[in-house]
Amino acid sequence: MMKLLVSALVAASASGFGVRSPISTASSSTSTALFGKPKVFIDGEAGTTGLQVRDRLASRDDLEIISIADDLRKDEGERKKLINEADVVILCLPDAASEQAASWVEADNDRTVLIDASTAFRVADDWVYGFPELSKEQREALQNSKRI
């Protein structure tokens, strides 16, 4: 599972996802606005999978990991806000919670890439299964997808 998530993140980053220009006002973060670091939000960061993903991404200086405060983890409004502020959201949630969180991406948000660790979207038509090793076409599909 970890290899799948990291592979999907690497494939998504190869397409230049989420890199903002220095004059972007969409970001509340100075480092993102000035340096173009993609913002990654791990929804379910406190769970087993979320902790592993965070640990693997923590040493990367080319990403900005945004976190939700412990007391706001169940706050839908705060989670929606962070999902829509992030360039990449990794959903480390049970199936039903992943489906709900995916529905929170605002209609005019064509920037945020969702990577789901659950089985909720594994065979969904508008999601790409996250194994770039399957074929060259699979790698290309991952690079162009907003839903992995």
mmCIF file of C-alpha atoms in Angstrom:
data_model
loop_
_atom_site.group_PDB
_atom_site.id
_atom_site.type_symbol
_atom_site.label_atom_id
_atom_site.label_comp_id
_atom_site.label_asym_id
_atom_site.label_seq_id
_atom_site.Cartn_x
_atom_site.Cartn_y
_atom_site.Cartn_z
ATOM 1 C CA MET A 1 0.000 0.000 0.000
ATOM 2 C CA MET A 2 2.802 2.444 0.849
ATOM 3 C CA LYS A 3 4.539 1.770 -2.456
ATOM 4 C CA LEU A 4 1.255 2.427 -4.257
ATOM 5 C CA LEU A 5 0.764 5.782 -2.516
ATOM 6 C CA VAL A 6 4.328 6.953 -2.974
ATOM 7 C CA SER A 7 4.302 5.818 -6.632
ATOM 8 C CA ALA A 8 1.087 7.723 -7.229
ATOM 9 C CA LEU A 9 2.482 10.846 -5.578
ATOM 10 C CA VAL A 10 5.675 10.635 -7.637
ATOM 11 C CA ALA A 11 3.676 10.102 -10.836
ATOM 12 C CA ALA A 12 1.464 13.062 -10.020
ATOM 13 C CA SER A 13 4.473 15.243 -9.253
ATOM 14 C CA ALA A 14 6.040 14.338 -12.597
ATOM 15 C CA SER A 15 3.232 16.211 -14.303
ATOM 16 C CA GLY A 16 4.035 19.389 -12.357
ATOM 17 C CA PHE A 17 0.853 19.300 -10.282
ATOM 18 C CA GLY A 18 0.008 22.215 -8.125
ATOM 19 C CA VAL A 19 3.075 24.341 -8.653
ATOM 20 C CA ARG A 20 1.953 27.876 -8.079
ATOM 21 C CA SER A 21 3.473 30.992 -9.517
ATOM 22 C CA PRO A 22 5.243 33.394 -7.148
ATOM 23 C CA ILE A 23 2.330 35.827 -7.355
ATOM 24 C CA SER A 24 -0.327 33.284 -6.438
ATOM 25 C CA THR A 25 -2.856 34.458 -3.888
ATOM 26 C CA ALA A 26 -4.521 31.063 -3.544
ATOM 27 C CA SER A 27 -2.065 30.045 -0.867
ATOM 28 C CA SER A 28 -2.016 31.190 2.703
ATOM 29 C CA SER A 29 1.534 29.936 2.980
ATOM 30 C CA THR A 30 4.446 32.201 2.196
ATOM 31 C CA SER A 31 6.703 29.263 1.349
ATOM 32 C CA THR A 32 4.247 27.890 -1.209
ATOM 33 C CA ALA A 33 3.700 31.282 -2.803
ATOM 34 C CA LEU A 34 7.398 32.140 -2.979
ATOM 35 C CA PHE A 35 8.965 28.797 -3.775
ATOM 36 C CA GLY A 36 6.230 26.830 -5.508
ATOM 37 C CA LYS A 37 6.259 23.904 -3.085
ATOM 38 C CA PRO A 38 3.142 21.795 -3.575
ATOM 39 C CA LYS A 39 0.986 21.567 -0.465
ATOM 40 C CA VAL A 40 0.072 18.041 0.631
ATOM 41 C CA PHE A 41 -2.761 17.344 3.070
ATOM 42 C CA ILE A 42 -3.035 13.837 4.528
ATOM 43 C CA ASP A 43 -6.659 13.370 5.570
ATOM 44 C CA GLY A 44 -6.510 10.663 8.212
ATOM 45 C CA GLU A 45 -2.940 11.561 9.161
ATOM 46 C CA ALA A 46 -3.361 10.229 12.718
ATOM 47 C CA GLY A 47 -4.252 6.708 11.566
ATOM 48 C CA THR A 48 -1.877 3.870 10.761
ATOM 49 C CA THR A 49 -1.649 4.538 7.019
ATOM 50 C CA GLY A 50 -1.607 8.311 7.453
ATOM 51 C CA LEU A 51 1.275 8.125 9.924
ATOM 52 C CA GLN A 52 3.273 5.967 7.492
ATOM 53 C CA VAL A 53 2.621 8.322 4.577
ATOM 54 C CA ARG A 54 3.573 11.363 6.650
ATOM 55 C CA ASP A 55 6.745 9.645 7.843
ATOM 56 C CA ARG A 56 7.774 8.865 4.267
ATOM 57 C CA LEU A 57 7.096 12.388 3.039
ATOM 58 C CA ALA A 58 8.505 14.248 6.067
ATOM 59 C CA SER A 59 12.080 14.380 4.767
ATOM 60 C CA ARG A 60 11.103 15.828 1.379
ATOM 61 C CA ASP A 61 11.981 19.492 1.166
ATOM 62 C CA ASP A 62 10.149 19.894 -2.146
ATOM 63 C CA LEU A 63 6.732 19.453 -0.482
ATOM 64 C CA GLU A 64 4.869 21.352 2.197
ATOM 65 C CA ILE A 65 2.817 19.044 4.399
ATOM 66 C CA ILE A 66 -0.186 20.802 5.881
ATOM 67 C CA SER A 67 -1.805 19.286 8.952
ATOM 68 C CA ILE A 68 -5.061 19.678 10.769
ATOM 69 C CA ALA A 69 -4.979 20.469 14.482
ATOM 70 C CA ASP A 70 -5.780 17.465 16.671
ATOM 71 C CA ASP A 71 -8.880 19.117 18.091
ATOM 72 C CA LEU A 72 -10.210 19.801 14.567
ATOM 73 C CA ARG A 73 -9.706 16.338 13.035
ATOM 74 C CA LYS A 74 -13.466 15.665 13.093
ATOM 75 C CA ASP A 75 -14.399 19.197 12.001
ATOM 76 C CA GLU A 76 -15.837 18.870 8.479
ATOM 77 C CA GLY A 77 -15.475 22.580 7.754
ATOM 78 C CA GLU A 78 -11.764 22.598 8.569
ATOM 79 C CA ARG A 79 -11.155 19.405 6.599
ATOM 80 C CA LYS A 80 -13.020 20.839 3.576
ATOM 81 C CA LYS A 81 -10.922 24.004 3.796
ATOM 82 C CA LEU A 82 -7.629 22.084 3.890
ATOM 83 C CA ILE A 83 -8.712 19.728 1.095
ATOM 84 C CA ASN A 84 -9.363 22.695 -1.162
ATOM 85 C CA GLU A 85 -6.174 24.543 -0.143
ATOM 86 C CA ALA A 86 -3.957 21.552 -0.896
ATOM 87 C CA ASP A 87 -2.408 20.686 -4.226
ATOM 88 C CA VAL A 88 -2.466 16.996 -3.296
ATOM 89 C CA VAL A 89 -4.742 15.287 -0.786
ATOM 90 C CA ILE A 90 -3.948 11.764 0.334
ATOM 91 C CA LEU A 91 -7.071 10.130 1.728
ATOM 92 C CA CYS A 92 -6.060 7.674 4.465
ATOM 93 C CA LEU A 93 -9.606 6.944 5.548
ATOM 94 C CA PRO A 94 -12.147 4.113 5.538
ATOM 95 C CA ASP A 95 -14.127 3.777 2.294
ATOM 96 C CA ALA A 96 -17.211 5.772 3.317
ATOM 97 C CA ALA A 97 -15.115 8.573 4.799
ATOM 98 C CA SER A 98 -12.982 8.718 1.626
ATOM 99 C CA GLU A 99 -16.105 9.001 -0.506
ATOM 100 C CA GLN A 100 -17.358 11.842 1.672
ATOM 101 C CA ALA A 101 -14.020 13.677 1.685
ATOM 102 C CA ALA A 102 -13.689 13.357 -2.102
ATOM 103 C CA SER A 103 -17.093 14.991 -2.489
ATOM 104 C CA TRP A 104 -15.817 18.076 -0.651
ATOM 105 C CA VAL A 105 -13.557 19.199 -3.495
ATOM 106 C CA GLU A 106 -15.188 22.397 -4.705
ATOM 107 C CA ALA A 107 -16.652 22.397 -8.220
ATOM 108 C CA ASP A 108 -14.314 25.162 -9.413
ATOM 109 C CA ASN A 109 -11.222 23.452 -7.955
ATOM 110 C CA ASP A 110 -9.497 21.866 -10.940
ATOM 111 C CA ARG A 111 -6.097 21.880 -9.217
ATOM 112 C CA THR A 112 -6.307 19.455 -6.285
ATOM 113 C CA VAL A 113 -5.140 15.898 -6.931
ATOM 114 C CA LEU A 114 -6.774 13.228 -4.749
ATOM 115 C CA ILE A 115 -4.902 10.024 -3.945
ATOM 116 C CA ASP A 116 -7.112 7.508 -2.151
ATOM 117 C CA ALA A 117 -5.613 4.747 -0.003
ATOM 118 C CA SER A 118 -8.945 2.995 0.530
ATOM 119 C CA THR A 119 -10.799 0.698 -1.846
ATOM 120 C CA ALA A 120 -13.633 3.209 -2.354
ATOM 121 C CA PHE A 121 -12.531 4.331 -5.823
ATOM 122 C CA ARG A 122 -10.287 1.467 -6.856
ATOM 123 C CA VAL A 123 -12.363 0.577 -9.913
ATOM 124 C CA ALA A 124 -14.271 3.846 -10.401
ATOM 125 C CA ASP A 125 -14.353 5.000 -14.022
ATOM 126 C CA ASP A 126 -13.048 8.498 -13.360
ATOM 127 C CA TRP A 127 -10.202 7.374 -11.077
ATOM 128 C CA VAL A 128 -6.870 5.876 -12.218
ATOM 129 C CA TYR A 129 -5.505 2.845 -10.400
ATOM 130 C CA GLY A 130 -2.173 3.890 -8.919
ATOM 131 C CA PHE A 131 0.346 1.361 -10.240
ATOM 132 C CA PRO A 132 2.664 3.026 -12.765
ATOM 133 C CA GLU A 133 4.455 -0.321 -13.171
ATOM 134 C CA LEU A 134 1.480 -1.822 -15.029
ATOM 135 C CA SER A 135 2.322 -0.200 -18.365
ATOM 136 C CA LYS A 136 3.556 2.935 -20.064
ATOM 137 C CA GLU A 137 -0.077 3.904 -20.636
ATOM 138 C CA GLN A 138 -0.769 3.526 -16.914
ATOM 139 C CA ARG A 139 2.113 5.873 -16.062
ATOM 140 C CA GLU A 140 0.767 8.425 -18.539
ATOM 141 C CA ALA A 141 -2.758 8.083 -17.151
ATOM 142 C CA LEU A 142 -1.435 8.695 -13.626
ATOM 143 C CA GLN A 143 0.483 11.772 -14.724
ATOM 144 C CA ASN A 144 -2.674 13.287 -16.186
ATOM 145 C CA SER A 145 -5.177 12.245 -13.520
ATOM 146 C CA LYS A 146 -6.600 14.327 -10.694
ATOM 147 C CA ARG A 147 -8.080 11.206 -9.058
ATOM 148 C CA ILE A 148 -5.782 8.298 -8.183
#
